[in-house]
């Protein structure tokens, strides 16, 4: 892998992808730390894996399908009890769509 | 039986005493609660103690006994639970501010199993935030202290579980292991810890970190106790699609079986680099002990083991970055309101997650981002193939592969917090079996010159946990391991 130097711009881009707000000092620290960790991982370049199949799942198993039957869900009130905000038996969340568009 | 002596009993002894009516479940629970009240202000193993609930569960066990019912395998035994396992009606925080105050409406599969066997859930144990860490210093609620030396870490991420087990603040505990998180703290605290084969134990109700690696595992004061716990939590559960439907072995019956002729694989050059002298010495002594028990020591090679660290710290953060997307301040946990939905997500997560969790989310998002997938994630999964193949070849020559569990005994709190990579290096021995998905355990094998426990790691092929139990039990018995921290 060509080792890219991690820039502050890259950190800002990735933090946006991750929906993770980072303060300016956190961004700078992240920049240094990611650079050091990813730099260490460049050691994988010494391996030729071009003919190796990936192992996404360590133990071979078949995808399991459950029986297609209705089973009781967890009680709505108990699930909503953990929500930061609720309204009319539903999760209350910030507006998703801009009304005018 | 003296109630003061309850912490001196092993789990299996205590369950037998409760079943025989020598001690009541309520007495055992009260004694444990009392011990927690005395000792945990220093150790800080528990994030939440469920005094009322525990006593209620215990009195149900006593009532069942009074009715003449047969009691379960964990009758009246106080069990501590790592705080990333969902417990109905009990706070479950993953030691994170983002889940502070969260109370799940359901029990994890393993909690159902513990309760079904008469085990008493006594409280929730401290850990590295979202199980990311090797020292417990990443807990948002303050670190755990090692019962053997309060200036040192208990290891991580199941540090609370290991410390509580070592100090008798529970008869046994449940932790979780993604890259060494029951084994390394087990080694640092002088207890026995098993990471089962991937798929042996249901992950239903375990808050996910890296889904292709996470397994729930027991920490206990000896191998017989650990084997009993493993037997209780193992088995198929359709609610986890990766839970394997195959019979559960009788692990406990392996205790006491002969180990003569067992082939123990010793990995070439494993302790040559980066390994503390005390660990090398304890490991060498353990090998000669096994040899004197009649085991045959064979050289094996794991040629790709040095690449496990890189592969793991690509795969685990990648999976974590995806799993932790669910903590967005909408359905549970912390919400920091902002102008719009996107910035509410970002600010809630920015305020709720600690530094190591942020680091892993960033690392994982980076390696999965456009243009880097092949270079990092795909490559790491190919390295995983090579590591798995290494173990398959090693197991053609031996029954169990043996390594130290960690490169050093417990280090000082604060010693490695400034350098993430040096912290990650603590996992060099535990990562290869995790990536291969095989069974592994840490068993105490001695004390360092300064009196700190040292563990060795036993690895067995998938679903061959019984080999680990047999060898580990024989070894613990041979060395007479019953060491406790000073003042136990």
Coordinates of C-alpha atoms in Angstrom, one line a residue:
Chain A
X1 CA 0.0 0.0 0.0
X2 CA 1.3 3.4 -0.9
X3 CA 1.5 5.1 2.5
X4 CA -0.3 8.4 2.4
X5 CA 0.7 11.0 4.8
X6 CA -2.3 11.9 6.9
X7 CA -3.2 15.5 6.6
X8 CA -5.5 17.7 8.7
X9 CA -7.8 17.9 5.7
X10 CA -8.0 14.1 5.6
X11 CA -8.8 14.0 9.3
X12 CA -11.6 16.5 8.8
X13 CA -13.0 14.6 5.8
X14 CA -12.9 11.3 7.7
X15 CA -14.5 12.9 10.8
X16 CA -17.3 14.1 8.6
X17 CA -17.8 10.5 7.1
X18 CA -17.8 9.2 10.7
X19 CA -20.3 11.9 11.9
X20 CA -17.9 12.6 14.7
X21 CA -17.3 16.2 15.8
X22 CA -13.6 16.8 16.8
X23 CA -12.3 19.9 18.4
X24 CA -9.3 21.6 16.7
X25 CA -6.8 20.1 19.2
X26 CA -8.4 16.7 18.8
X27 CA -8.0 17.0 15.0
X28 CA -4.3 17.7 15.4
X29 CA -3.7 14.9 17.8
X30 CA -5.7 12.5 15.6
X31 CA -3.5 13.6 12.6
X32 CA -0.3 12.6 14.4
X33 CA -1.7 9.4 15.9
X34 CA -3.3 8.1 12.7
X35 CA -0.1 8.9 10.8
X36 CA 1.9 6.9 13.3
X37 CA -0.5 3.9 13.4
X38 CA -1.0 3.7 9.7
X39 CA 2.7 4.2 9.2
X40 CA 3.3 1.1 11.4
X41 CA 0.8 -0.9 9.3
X42 CA 2.9 -0.2 6.1
X43 CA 4.8 -3.3 7.3
X44 CA 2.1 -5.3 5.6
X45 CA 3.7 -4.2 2.3
X46 CA 6.4 -6.8 2.9
X47 CA 3.8 -9.6 2.3
X48 CA 2.6 -10.7 -1.1
X49 CA -1.1 -11.6 -0.7
X50 CA -2.0 -11.3 -4.4
X51 CA -2.9 -15.0 -4.5
X52 CA -4.5 -15.3 -1.1
X53 CA -8.3 -15.3 -0.6
X54 CA -9.6 -13.1 2.2
X55 CA -11.2 -14.6 5.4
X56 CA -14.1 -12.5 6.3
X57 CA -15.4 -15.1 8.7
X58 CA -13.0 -17.1 10.8
X59 CA -15.3 -20.1 11.4
X60 CA -17.0 -21.5 8.3
X61 CA -20.8 -21.4 8.7
X62 CA -23.8 -21.1 6.5
X63 CA -26.0 -18.0 6.7
X64 CA -28.8 -18.9 9.1
X65 CA -32.4 -17.9 8.3
X66 CA -34.9 -17.8 11.1
X67 CA -38.3 -19.3 10.8
X68 CA -40.7 -16.8 9.3
X69 CA -43.1 -16.5 12.2
X70 CA -44.4 -13.6 14.2
X71 CA -42.9 -13.4 17.7
X72 CA -43.6 -10.7 20.3
X73 CA -41.5 -7.6 20.2
X74 CA -40.1 -5.8 23.2
X75 CA -42.7 -3.6 24.8
X76 CA -42.7 -0.1 23.1
X77 CA -42.9 1.8 26.4
X78 CA -39.7 0.0 27.7
X79 CA -37.8 0.8 24.5
X80 CA -38.9 4.4 24.4
X81 CA -37.9 4.8 28.1
X82 CA -34.2 4.9 27.0
X83 CA -34.7 7.5 24.3
X84 CA -33.4 11.1 24.8
X85 CA -36.8 12.4 23.6
X86 CA -40.1 10.8 22.7
X87 CA -43.5 12.0 21.5
X88 CA -46.8 10.2 20.8
X89 CA -45.3 6.8 21.3
X90 CA -42.4 7.4 18.9
X91 CA -38.8 8.6 19.0
X92 CA -38.7 12.4 18.7
X93 CA -35.8 13.4 16.5
X94 CA -34.6 16.7 14.8
X95 CA -36.2 17.7 11.5
X96 CA -34.9 15.5 8.8
X97 CA -36.2 17.3 5.7
X98 CA -36.2 21.0 5.1
X99 CA -39.8 22.0 4.7
X100 CA -39.3 24.4 1.8
X101 CA -37.3 22.0 -0.5
Chain B
X1 CA -19.9 -22.9 57.4
X2 CA -18.5 -19.5 58.3
X3 CA -19.9 -16.7 56.1
X4 CA -16.6 -14.9 56.3
X5 CA -14.9 -17.7 54.4
X6 CA -17.2 -17.6 51.4
X7 CA -14.7 -15.9 49.2
X8 CA -12.2 -18.7 50.0
X9 CA -14.5 -21.2 48.2
X10 CA -14.2 -21.8 44.5
X11 CA -17.4 -21.4 42.4
X12 CA -17.9 -25.1 42.2
X13 CA -17.4 -25.5 46.0
X14 CA -19.8 -22.7 46.7
X15 CA -22.5 -24.1 44.4
X16 CA -22.2 -27.5 46.1
X17 CA -22.4 -25.9 49.5
X18 CA -25.6 -24.0 48.5
X19 CA -27.1 -27.1 47.0
X20 CA -26.3 -29.1 50.2
X21 CA -27.8 -26.4 52.4
X22 CA -24.5 -25.7 54.2
X23 CA -24.8 -22.1 53.3
X24 CA -27.8 -20.2 51.9
X25 CA -27.7 -18.3 48.6
X26 CA -28.7 -15.2 50.5
X27 CA -25.8 -15.6 53.0
X28 CA -23.4 -16.1 50.1
X29 CA -24.8 -13.0 48.3
X30 CA -24.7 -10.9 51.5
X31 CA -21.1 -11.9 52.1
X32 CA -20.1 -10.9 48.6
X33 CA -21.9 -7.6 48.8
X34 CA -20.2 -6.9 52.1
X35 CA -16.8 -7.7 50.6
X36 CA -17.5 -5.4 47.7
X37 CA -18.5 -2.6 50.1
X38 CA -15.2 -3.0 52.0
X39 CA -12.8 -3.4 49.1
X40 CA -14.3 -2.0 45.9
X41 CA -13.8 1.7 46.9
X42 CA -10.1 1.0 46.2
X43 CA -10.3 -1.6 43.4
X44 CA -13.2 0.1 41.5
X45 CA -14.1 -3.1 39.7
X46 CA -17.8 -2.4 39.8
X47 CA -19.7 0.4 38.0
X48 CA -23.0 -0.7 39.4
X49 CA -23.9 -3.1 42.3
X50 CA -27.4 -4.5 42.3
X51 CA -27.9 -5.1 46.0
X52 CA -31.6 -5.5 46.0
X53 CA -31.9 -7.5 42.8
X54 CA -29.1 -9.9 43.8
X55 CA -30.7 -10.6 47.2
X56 CA -34.0 -11.2 45.4
X57 CA -32.4 -13.7 43.0
X58 CA -30.7 -15.4 45.9
X59 CA -33.8 -15.8 47.9
X60 CA -35.5 -17.4 44.9
X61 CA -32.7 -20.0 44.9
X62 CA -33.2 -20.6 48.6
X63 CA -37.0 -20.9 48.1
X64 CA -36.4 -23.4 45.3
X65 CA -34.2 -25.5 47.6
X66 CA -36.8 -25.3 50.4
X67 CA -39.4 -26.7 47.9
X68 CA -37.0 -29.6 47.2
X69 CA -36.3 -28.6 43.6
X70 CA -33.0 -29.6 42.0
X71 CA -30.7 -26.5 41.8
X72 CA -28.7 -25.4 38.8
X73 CA -25.0 -25.6 38.1
X74 CA -24.5 -22.1 39.5
X75 CA -26.9 -22.3 42.5
X76 CA -26.6 -19.2 44.6
X77 CA -23.2 -18.2 43.2
X78 CA -22.6 -14.4 42.8
X79 CA -21.5 -13.6 39.3
X80 CA -20.2 -10.2 38.1
X81 CA -20.9 -9.1 34.6
X82 CA -18.9 -6.9 32.3
X83 CA -20.8 -3.7 31.5
X84 CA -21.1 -4.4 27.8
X85 CA -23.5 -7.3 28.4
X86 CA -27.2 -6.2 28.5
X87 CA -28.9 -6.8 31.8
X88 CA -32.7 -6.2 32.0
X89 CA -33.4 -3.4 34.4
X90 CA -29.8 -2.9 35.3
X91 CA -27.6 0.0 33.9
X92 CA -25.4 -1.1 30.9
X93 CA -23.0 1.6 29.9
X94 CA -19.9 0.1 28.2
X95 CA -18.1 2.4 30.6
X96 CA -19.0 5.2 28.1
X97 CA -20.6 8.6 28.7
X98 CA -22.6 8.1 25.6
X99 CA -24.5 5.3 27.3
X100 CA -24.5 6.7 30.8
X101 CA -27.8 5.8 32.5
X102 CA -28.9 3.4 29.8
X103 CA -31.1 0.6 31.1
X104 CA -31.7 -2.3 28.6
X105 CA -35.2 -3.8 28.4
X106 CA -33.7 -7.3 27.9
X107 CA -31.1 -9.8 29.1
X108 CA -28.2 -10.9 26.9
X109 CA -28.4 -14.7 26.1
X110 CA -25.5 -15.4 28.5
X111 CA -27.3 -13.6 31.3
X112 CA -30.4 -15.7 30.7
X113 CA -28.2 -18.8 30.9
X114 CA -26.6 -17.6 34.1
X115 CA -29.9 -16.9 35.8
X116 CA -31.4 -20.2 34.5
X117 CA -28.7 -22.1 36.4
X118 CA -29.3 -20.2 39.6
X119 CA -26.4 -17.8 39.3
X120 CA -26.9 -14.4 41.1
X121 CA -26.1 -11.4 39.0
X122 CA -24.4 -9.2 41.5
X123 CA -23.4 -6.1 39.4
X124 CA -21.8 -4.6 36.4
X125 CA -18.1 -4.5 35.9
X126 CA -15.8 -1.7 34.8
X127 CA -14.0 -2.0 31.5
X128 CA -12.3 0.0 28.8
X129 CA -14.9 2.1 27.0
X130 CA -16.6 -0.2 24.4
X131 CA -14.0 -2.8 25.2
X132 CA -11.3 -0.9 23.4
X133 CA -8.1 -0.9 25.5
X134 CA -5.6 -3.0 27.3
X135 CA -5.4 -1.3 30.7
X136 CA -8.9 -0.2 31.8
X137 CA -7.7 3.4 31.7
X138 CA -10.1 4.1 28.8
X139 CA -13.1 3.8 31.2
X140 CA -15.1 7.0 31.3
X141 CA -15.7 6.4 35.0
X142 CA -12.1 5.9 36.1
X143 CA -9.7 2.9 35.9
X144 CA -9.8 -0.3 37.9
X145 CA -6.8 -1.0 40.1
X146 CA -5.0 -4.3 40.1
X147 CA -5.6 -6.2 43.4
X148 CA -2.0 -7.4 43.4
X149 CA -0.6 -3.9 43.3
X150 CA -2.9 -0.9 43.4
X151 CA -0.5 1.3 41.4
X152 CA -0.8 -1.1 38.4
X153 CA -3.4 -1.8 35.7
X154 CA -5.6 -4.9 35.9
X155 CA -5.3 -5.1 32.1
X156 CA -8.1 -4.7 29.7
X157 CA -10.6 -4.5 28.4
X158 CA -12.3 -6.8 30.9
X159 CA -10.2 -5.3 33.8
X160 CA -13.1 -5.1 36.2
X161 CA -14.0 -8.7 35.6
X162 CA -10.4 -9.9 36.2
X163 CA -9.9 -7.7 39.3
X164 CA -13.2 -8.7 40.8
X165 CA -12.4 -12.4 40.3
X166 CA -9.0 -12.1 41.8
X167 CA -10.2 -10.2 44.8
X168 CA -13.2 -12.4 45.6
X169 CA -15.7 -9.7 44.7
X170 CA -17.7 -12.4 42.7
X171 CA -17.3 -16.1 42.5
X172 CA -16.6 -15.7 38.8
X173 CA -17.3 -13.1 36.1
X174 CA -18.2 -12.8 32.5
X175 CA -16.1 -10.7 30.1
X176 CA -15.8 -10.3 26.4
X177 CA -12.8 -10.9 24.2
X178 CA -12.2 -9.4 20.8
X179 CA -8.3 -9.4 20.7
X180 CA -7.4 -10.6 24.1
X181 CA -9.8 -8.8 26.5
X182 CA -10.4 -11.7 28.9
X183 CA -7.0 -13.4 28.5
X184 CA -4.6 -10.4 29.1
X185 CA -6.4 -9.1 32.2
X186 CA -6.7 -12.7 33.3
X187 CA -2.9 -12.9 33.1
X188 CA -2.3 -9.6 34.9
X189 CA -4.7 -10.6 37.8
X190 CA -3.7 -14.2 38.2
X191 CA -7.0 -15.8 37.1
X192 CA -8.1 -18.3 34.5
X193 CA -9.9 -16.8 31.5
X194 CA -11.3 -18.6 28.4
X195 CA -12.0 -17.1 25.0
X196 CA -14.3 -19.6 23.3
X197 CA -14.2 -20.5 19.6
X198 CA -16.0 -17.8 17.6
X199 CA -19.7 -19.0 17.4
X200 CA -19.6 -21.1 20.5
X201 CA -21.3 -18.5 22.7
X202 CA -24.2 -16.3 21.5
X203 CA -23.4 -12.6 21.1
X204 CA -27.1 -11.7 21.5
X205 CA -27.1 -8.8 24.0
X206 CA -23.4 -8.2 23.9
X207 CA -22.9 -4.7 22.7
X208 CA -20.9 -5.1 19.5
X209 CA -17.4 -3.9 19.0
X210 CA -15.9 -6.0 16.2
X211 CA -18.6 -8.5 15.1
X212 CA -16.3 -11.1 13.4
X213 CA -14.1 -11.3 16.5
X214 CA -16.2 -10.7 19.6
X215 CA -16.9 -13.6 22.0
X216 CA -18.2 -13.7 25.6
X217 CA -15.9 -15.6 27.9
X218 CA -15.6 -16.5 31.6
X219 CA -13.0 -15.4 34.1
X220 CA -12.6 -17.6 37.2
X221 CA -10.3 -18.5 40.0
X222 CA -9.4 -21.9 38.6
X223 CA -10.0 -24.0 35.4
X224 CA -12.7 -26.1 36.9
X225 CA -14.8 -23.0 37.7
X226 CA -14.1 -21.6 34.2
X227 CA -15.1 -24.9 32.6
X228 CA -18.4 -24.9 34.5
X229 CA -19.1 -21.3 33.4
X230 CA -18.2 -22.1 29.8
X231 CA -20.6 -25.0 29.8
X232 CA -23.4 -22.8 31.1
X233 CA -23.0 -20.0 28.5
X234 CA -22.2 -22.2 25.5
X235 CA -24.7 -23.4 23.0
X236 CA -26.9 -22.4 20.0
X237 CA -29.0 -19.3 20.1
X238 CA -31.0 -18.5 16.9
X239 CA -30.9 -14.8 17.9
X240 CA -27.2 -14.6 16.9
X241 CA -26.9 -15.6 13.3
X242 CA -23.2 -16.6 13.9
X243 CA -24.0 -18.9 16.9
X244 CA -23.1 -22.4 15.9
X245 CA -25.6 -25.2 16.2
X246 CA -23.5 -28.1 17.6
X247 CA -23.6 -30.0 20.8
X248 CA -21.8 -28.5 23.9
X249 CA -19.1 -30.7 25.3
X250 CA -18.9 -31.6 29.0
X251 CA -15.9 -29.4 29.7
X252 CA -15.8 -29.9 33.4
X253 CA -15.3 -33.7 33.0
X254 CA -12.0 -32.9 31.4
X255 CA -10.7 -31.8 34.8
X256 CA -8.5 -34.5 36.3
X257 CA -7.9 -36.4 33.0
X258 CA -4.4 -37.5 32.2
X259 CA -2.3 -35.3 30.0
X260 CA 0.4 -37.8 29.3
X261 CA 1.2 -37.9 25.6
X262 CA -0.6 -34.6 24.9
X263 CA 1.4 -32.7 22.3
X264 CA 2.1 -29.2 23.3
X265 CA 3.3 -26.9 20.4
X266 CA 5.9 -24.3 21.3
X267 CA 6.1 -21.5 18.8
X268 CA 9.6 -20.9 17.4
X269 CA 11.1 -17.6 18.5
X270 CA 7.9 -16.4 20.1
X271 CA 9.5 -14.9 23.2
X272 CA 12.7 -13.7 21.5
X273 CA 11.6 -10.1 21.0
X274 CA 9.8 -7.6 23.2
X275 CA 9.2 -10.1 26.0
X276 CA 10.0 -9.3 29.6
X277 CA 12.6 -11.6 31.2
X278 CA 10.2 -12.5 34.0
X279 CA 7.7 -13.8 31.4
X280 CA 10.4 -15.7 29.5
X281 CA 11.5 -17.4 32.8
X282 CA 7.9 -18.3 33.9
X283 CA 7.1 -19.6 30.5
X284 CA 10.3 -21.8 30.4
X285 CA 9.4 -23.1 33.8
X286 CA 5.9 -23.9 32.7
X287 CA 7.2 -25.9 29.7
X288 CA 9.4 -28.0 31.8
X289 CA 6.5 -28.6 34.2
X290 CA 4.4 -29.8 31.3
X291 CA 7.2 -32.0 30.2
X292 CA 7.4 -33.5 33.6
X293 CA 3.6 -34.2 33.5
X294 CA 4.3 -36.3 30.4
X295 CA 3.4 -33.8 27.7
X296 CA 5.4 -34.0 24.5
X297 CA 6.8 -30.6 23.6
X298 CA 6.9 -30.0 19.8
X299 CA 8.3 -27.1 17.8
X300 CA 5.7 -25.3 15.7
X301 CA 5.9 -22.2 13.5
X302 CA 3.4 -19.4 13.1
X303 CA 5.3 -17.6 10.3
X304 CA 2.8 -14.8 9.9
X305 CA 2.1 -14.0 13.6
X306 CA 4.1 -10.7 13.4
X307 CA 1.5 -9.4 11.0
X308 CA -1.4 -10.0 13.3
X309 CA -1.1 -6.6 15.0
X310 CA -1.5 -4.7 11.8
X311 CA -4.3 -6.9 10.5
X312 CA -6.2 -6.7 13.8
X313 CA -5.9 -2.9 14.1
X314 CA -7.4 -2.6 10.6
X315 CA -10.2 -5.2 10.9
X316 CA -11.4 -4.4 14.5
X317 CA -11.6 -0.6 14.1
X318 CA -13.2 -1.1 10.7
X319 CA -16.0 -3.2 12.2
X320 CA -16.2 -0.9 15.2
X321 CA -16.7 2.2 13.0
X322 CA -19.7 0.5 11.5
X323 CA -21.1 -1.0 14.7
X324 CA -20.8 2.2 16.7
X325 CA -22.7 4.2 14.1
X326 CA -25.8 3.2 16.1
X327 CA -24.8 5.6 18.9
X328 CA -26.2 8.7 17.3
X329 CA -28.3 10.2 20.1
X330 CA -31.7 9.3 18.6
X331 CA -33.0 6.1 20.3
X332 CA -30.8 5.8 23.4
X333 CA -27.9 7.5 25.1
X334 CA -26.6 11.0 25.1
X335 CA -28.0 13.6 22.7
X336 CA -26.4 17.0 22.2
X337 CA -28.9 19.0 20.3
X338 CA -27.7 21.2 17.5
X339 CA -29.1 23.1 14.5
X340 CA -29.8 20.1 12.3
X341 CA -29.8 16.3 12.3
X342 CA -26.3 15.8 10.9
X343 CA -24.7 18.1 13.4
X344 CA -26.7 16.6 16.3
X345 CA -25.3 13.2 15.4
X346 CA -21.7 14.6 15.2
X347 CA -21.9 16.6 18.4
X348 CA -23.6 13.9 20.4
X349 CA -20.8 11.4 19.3
X350 CA -18.1 14.0 19.8
X351 CA -19.3 14.6 23.4
X352 CA -20.1 11.0 24.2
X353 CA -17.1 9.0 23.1
X354 CA -13.7 9.1 24.7
X355 CA -10.3 9.5 23.0
X356 CA -9.6 5.8 22.3
X357 CA -13.0 5.1 20.9
X358 CA -12.7 8.2 18.7
X359 CA -9.3 7.0 17.5
X360 CA -10.7 3.6 16.5
X361 CA -13.8 5.1 14.8
X362 CA -11.5 7.4 12.8
X363 CA -9.0 4.6 12.0
X364 CA -11.8 2.3 10.9
X365 CA -13.6 4.9 8.9
X366 CA -10.3 5.8 7.2
X367 CA -9.4 2.2 6.2
X368 CA -12.9 1.7 4.8
X369 CA -13.1 5.0 2.9
X370 CA -13.1 5.3 -0.8
X371 CA -9.7 4.3 -2.4
X372 CA -8.3 2.6 0.7
X373 CA -10.5 -0.5 1.1
X374 CA -8.3 -2.8 -1.0
X375 CA -5.0 -1.5 0.5
X376 CA -6.1 -1.9 4.1
X377 CA -9.3 -3.9 4.9
X378 CA -9.1 -6.4 2.1
X379 CA -5.4 -6.9 2.6
X380 CA -5.9 -7.4 6.4
X381 CA -8.6 -10.1 5.7
X382 CA -6.1 -11.9 3.4
X383 CA -3.5 -11.8 6.2
X384 CA -6.1 -13.4 8.4
X385 CA -6.2 -16.3 6.0
X386 CA -2.5 -16.7 6.3
X387 CA -2.7 -16.7 10.1
X388 CA -5.5 -19.2 10.2
X389 CA -3.5 -21.4 7.8
X390 CA -0.5 -21.1 10.2
X391 CA -2.6 -22.5 13.0
X392 CA -4.1 -25.3 10.9
X393 CA -0.6 -26.4 10.0
X394 CA 0.6 -26.1 13.6
X395 CA -2.3 -28.3 14.8
X396 CA -1.3 -31.1 12.4
X397 CA 1.7 -31.5 14.7
X398 CA 0.3 -30.7 18.2
X399 CA -2.9 -30.7 20.3
X400 CA -2.5 -27.3 21.9
X401 CA -0.3 -24.3 21.0
X402 CA 1.3 -22.6 24.0
X403 CA 2.5 -19.0 24.2
X404 CA 2.8 -16.4 27.0
X405 CA -0.5 -14.4 27.3
X406 CA 1.1 -11.0 27.5
X407 CA 4.7 -9.8 27.0
X408 CA 5.0 -8.4 30.5
X409 CA 3.3 -8.6 33.9
X410 CA 0.8 -5.8 34.8
X411 CA 2.4 -2.4 34.0
X412 CA 1.9 0.9 36.0
X413 CA -1.2 2.9 35.6
X414 CA -0.3 5.8 33.3
X415 CA 2.7 4.1 31.9
X416 CA 1.5 3.7 28.3
X417 CA -1.4 6.1 28.0
X418 CA 0.6 8.5 25.9
X419 CA 1.4 6.0 23.1
X420 CA -1.4 4.1 21.5
X421 CA 1.0 1.8 19.6
X422 CA 2.9 0.7 22.7
X423 CA -0.5 -0.1 24.3
X424 CA -1.6 -2.2 21.2
X425 CA 1.7 -4.2 21.5
X426 CA 0.3 -5.7 24.7
X427 CA -1.9 -7.8 22.4
X428 CA 0.8 -9.4 20.3
X429 CA 0.3 -12.9 21.7
X430 CA -3.5 -12.9 22.0
X431 CA -4.3 -11.5 18.5
X432 CA -3.3 -14.4 16.3
X433 CA -5.8 -16.9 17.8
X434 CA -8.5 -14.2 17.8
X435 CA -8.0 -13.6 14.1
X436 CA -8.1 -17.3 13.5
X437 CA -11.3 -17.6 15.5
X438 CA -10.0 -20.6 17.5
X439 CA -10.4 -21.4 21.2
X440 CA -7.8 -19.8 23.6
X441 CA -7.4 -19.3 27.3
X442 CA -5.0 -17.7 29.8
X443 CA -3.9 -19.8 32.8
X444 CA -1.7 -18.5 35.6
X445 CA 1.8 -20.0 35.4
X446 CA 3.7 -18.2 38.1
X447 CA 4.8 -14.9 39.8
X448 CA 7.4 -12.4 38.6
X449 CA 10.2 -11.5 41.0
X450 CA 8.2 -8.5 42.2
X451 CA 5.3 -10.8 43.0
X452 CA 3.0 -10.1 40.0
X453 CA 1.0 -12.9 38.3
X454 CA 2.1 -14.1 34.8
X455 CA -0.2 -16.1 32.5
X456 CA 0.3 -18.5 29.7
X457 CA -1.9 -18.8 26.7
X458 CA -3.3 -22.2 25.6
X459 CA -4.7 -22.3 22.0
X460 CA -6.8 -25.2 20.6
X461 CA -8.5 -25.8 17.2
X462 CA -12.0 -24.5 16.8
X463 CA -14.5 -26.2 19.2
X464 CA -11.7 -28.1 21.0
X465 CA -12.1 -26.1 24.3
X466 CA -11.9 -29.4 26.2
X467 CA -8.2 -29.7 25.4
X468 CA -7.6 -26.4 27.0
X469 CA -9.6 -27.4 30.1
X470 CA -7.8 -30.7 30.4
X471 CA -4.3 -29.3 30.0
X472 CA -5.0 -26.1 32.0
X473 CA -6.5 -28.0 34.9
X474 CA -3.6 -30.5 35.0
X475 CA -1.1 -27.6 35.0
X476 CA -2.8 -25.6 37.7
X477 CA -3.1 -28.6 39.9
X478 CA 0.6 -29.5 39.3
X479 CA 1.9 -26.1 40.3
X480 CA -0.6 -25.9 43.1
X481 CA -1.9 -22.5 41.9
X482 CA -3.9 -21.0 44.7
X483 CA -2.2 -17.7 44.9
X484 CA -4.1 -14.6 46.0
X485 CA -3.2 -11.0 46.3
X486 CA -1.7 -10.1 49.7
X487 CA -4.4 -9.7 52.3
X488 CA -6.9 -11.8 50.4

